[in-house]
Coordinates of C-alpha atoms in Angstrom, one line a residue:
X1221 CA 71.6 140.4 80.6
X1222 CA 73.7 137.2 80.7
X1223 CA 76.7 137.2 82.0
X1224 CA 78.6 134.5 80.1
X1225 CA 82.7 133.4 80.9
X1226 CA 83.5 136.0 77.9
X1227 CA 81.7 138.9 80.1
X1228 CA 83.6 138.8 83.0
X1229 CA 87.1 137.9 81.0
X1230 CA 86.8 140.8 79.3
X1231 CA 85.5 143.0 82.4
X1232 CA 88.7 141.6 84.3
X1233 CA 90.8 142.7 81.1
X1234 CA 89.5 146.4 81.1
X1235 CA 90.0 146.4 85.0
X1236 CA 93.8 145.5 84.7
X1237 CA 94.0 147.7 82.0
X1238 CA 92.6 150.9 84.0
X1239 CA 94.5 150.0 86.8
X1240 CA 97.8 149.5 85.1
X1241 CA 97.2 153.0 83.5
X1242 CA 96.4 154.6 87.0
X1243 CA 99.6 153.3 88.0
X1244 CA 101.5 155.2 85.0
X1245 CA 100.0 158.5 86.4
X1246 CA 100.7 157.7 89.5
X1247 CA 96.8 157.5 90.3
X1248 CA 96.1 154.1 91.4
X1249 CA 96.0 155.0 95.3
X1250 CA 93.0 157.3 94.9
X1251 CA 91.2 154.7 92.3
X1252 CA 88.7 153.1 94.6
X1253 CA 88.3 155.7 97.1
X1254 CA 88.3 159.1 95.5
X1255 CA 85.9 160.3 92.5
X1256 CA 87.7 162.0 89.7
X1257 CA 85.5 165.3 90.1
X1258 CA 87.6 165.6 94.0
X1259 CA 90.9 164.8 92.1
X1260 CA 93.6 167.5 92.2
X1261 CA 93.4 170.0 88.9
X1262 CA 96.7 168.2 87.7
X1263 CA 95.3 165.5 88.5
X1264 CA 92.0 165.0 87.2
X1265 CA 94.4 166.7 83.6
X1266 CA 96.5 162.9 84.2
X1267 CA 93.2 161.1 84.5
X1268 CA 91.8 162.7 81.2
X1269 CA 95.2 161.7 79.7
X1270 CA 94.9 158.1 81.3
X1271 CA 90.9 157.6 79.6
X1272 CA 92.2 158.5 76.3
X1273 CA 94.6 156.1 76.2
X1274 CA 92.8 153.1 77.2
X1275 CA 91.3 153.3 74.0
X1276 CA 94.7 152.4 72.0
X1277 CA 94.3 155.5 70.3
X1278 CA 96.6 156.0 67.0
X1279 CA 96.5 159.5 67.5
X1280 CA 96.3 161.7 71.1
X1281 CA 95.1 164.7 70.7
X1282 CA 96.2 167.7 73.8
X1283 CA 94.3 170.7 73.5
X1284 CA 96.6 173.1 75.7
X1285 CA 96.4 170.2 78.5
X1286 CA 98.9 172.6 80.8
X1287 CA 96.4 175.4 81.3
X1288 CA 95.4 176.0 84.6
X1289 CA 98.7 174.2 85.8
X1290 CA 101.3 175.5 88.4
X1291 CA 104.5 174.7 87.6
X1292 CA 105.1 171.5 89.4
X1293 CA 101.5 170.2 88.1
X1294 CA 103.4 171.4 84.3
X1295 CA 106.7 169.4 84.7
X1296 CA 104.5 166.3 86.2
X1297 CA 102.8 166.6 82.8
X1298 CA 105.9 167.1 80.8
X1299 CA 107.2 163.8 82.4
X1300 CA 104.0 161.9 81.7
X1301 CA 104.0 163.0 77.6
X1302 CA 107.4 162.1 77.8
X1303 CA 106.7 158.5 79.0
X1304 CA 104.0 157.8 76.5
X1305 CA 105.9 159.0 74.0
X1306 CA 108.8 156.5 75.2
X1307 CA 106.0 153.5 75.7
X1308 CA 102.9 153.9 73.5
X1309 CA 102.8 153.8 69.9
X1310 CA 101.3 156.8 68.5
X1311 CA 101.2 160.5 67.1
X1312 CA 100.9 162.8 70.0
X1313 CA 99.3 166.3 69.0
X1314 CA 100.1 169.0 71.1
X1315 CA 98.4 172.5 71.1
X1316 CA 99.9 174.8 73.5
X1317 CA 101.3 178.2 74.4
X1318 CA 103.8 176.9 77.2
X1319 CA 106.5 177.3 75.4
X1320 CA 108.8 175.6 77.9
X1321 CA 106.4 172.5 77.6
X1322 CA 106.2 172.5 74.1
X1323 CA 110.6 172.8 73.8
X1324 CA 110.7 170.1 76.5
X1325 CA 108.4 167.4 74.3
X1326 CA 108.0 168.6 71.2
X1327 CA 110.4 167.3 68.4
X1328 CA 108.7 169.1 65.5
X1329 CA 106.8 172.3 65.8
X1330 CA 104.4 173.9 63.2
X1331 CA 103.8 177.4 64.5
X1332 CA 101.0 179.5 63.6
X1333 CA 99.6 183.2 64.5
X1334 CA 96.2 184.4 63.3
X1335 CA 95.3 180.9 62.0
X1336 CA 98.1 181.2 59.4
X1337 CA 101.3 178.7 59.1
X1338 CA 104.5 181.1 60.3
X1339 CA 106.8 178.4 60.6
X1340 CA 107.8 174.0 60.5
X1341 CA 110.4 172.3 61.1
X1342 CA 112.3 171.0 63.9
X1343 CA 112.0 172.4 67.9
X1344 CA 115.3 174.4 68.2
X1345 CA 115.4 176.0 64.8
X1346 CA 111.3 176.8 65.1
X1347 CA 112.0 178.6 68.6
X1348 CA 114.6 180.3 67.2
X1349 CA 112.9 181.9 64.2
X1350 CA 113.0 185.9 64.3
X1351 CA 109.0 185.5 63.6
X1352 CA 108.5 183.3 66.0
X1353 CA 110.2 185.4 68.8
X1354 CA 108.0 188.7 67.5
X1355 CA 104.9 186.8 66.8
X1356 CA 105.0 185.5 70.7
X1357 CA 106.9 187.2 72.6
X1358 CA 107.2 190.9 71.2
X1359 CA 109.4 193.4 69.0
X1360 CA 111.2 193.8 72.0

């Protein structure tokens, strides 16, 4: 393989990138030295995150990214969301049963129980829905 000027422009340009995304999660010290797989749980969740988005994605996709979290790991998350939704352009879809998480981010909610639409609209008035309260947390 030749490795013309154009290669190692570009290489240089995804390295900056990676690293400048590290940075974001606060990752960057443990970039040369640690392998993802020894990364902390909420860790290695910020490093998923931080792939994804080097690809200049339109849309992010977060299958229930808090699970497994404690909840310091959770509110590190919740701050992270919150600065790509400040500082990337895009549609962030959230899937998750944190309900704190989801109040903290989320500025419209579609809720749904047994596969079924129960409710849309905006964050407050979703969580406050009479059929949202039973459907998650109980008649009681």
């Amino acid at each position: 393989i030749l490795r013309l000027p154009k290669y190692y422009e570009v290489e240089k340009q995804m390295n900056a990138r990676a690293l400048e995304l590290l940075s974001v999660f606060g990752l960057e010290k443990d970039a040369e030295s640690t392998l993802a797989s020894n990364l902390p749980y909420g860790q290695q969740r910020k490093l998923e995150i931080a792939r994804a988005l080097a690809t200049n994605p339109k849309l992010l996709l977060l299958d229930e990214p808090a699970a497994g979290m404690n909840p310091n790991e959770t509110q590190e998350l919740m701050d992270t969301i919150k600065y790509i939704q400040k500082n990337f352009d895009m549609t962030i879809l959230l899937i998750e049963h944190d309900m704190k998480l989801v109040a903290g981010i989320c500025e419209k909610l579609t809720v749904l129980n047994f596969g079924r639409i129960l409710t849309q609209g905006d964050t407050k008035t979703v969580l406050a829905n009479p059929e949202v309260i039973k459907a998650y947390l109980g008649d009681d």
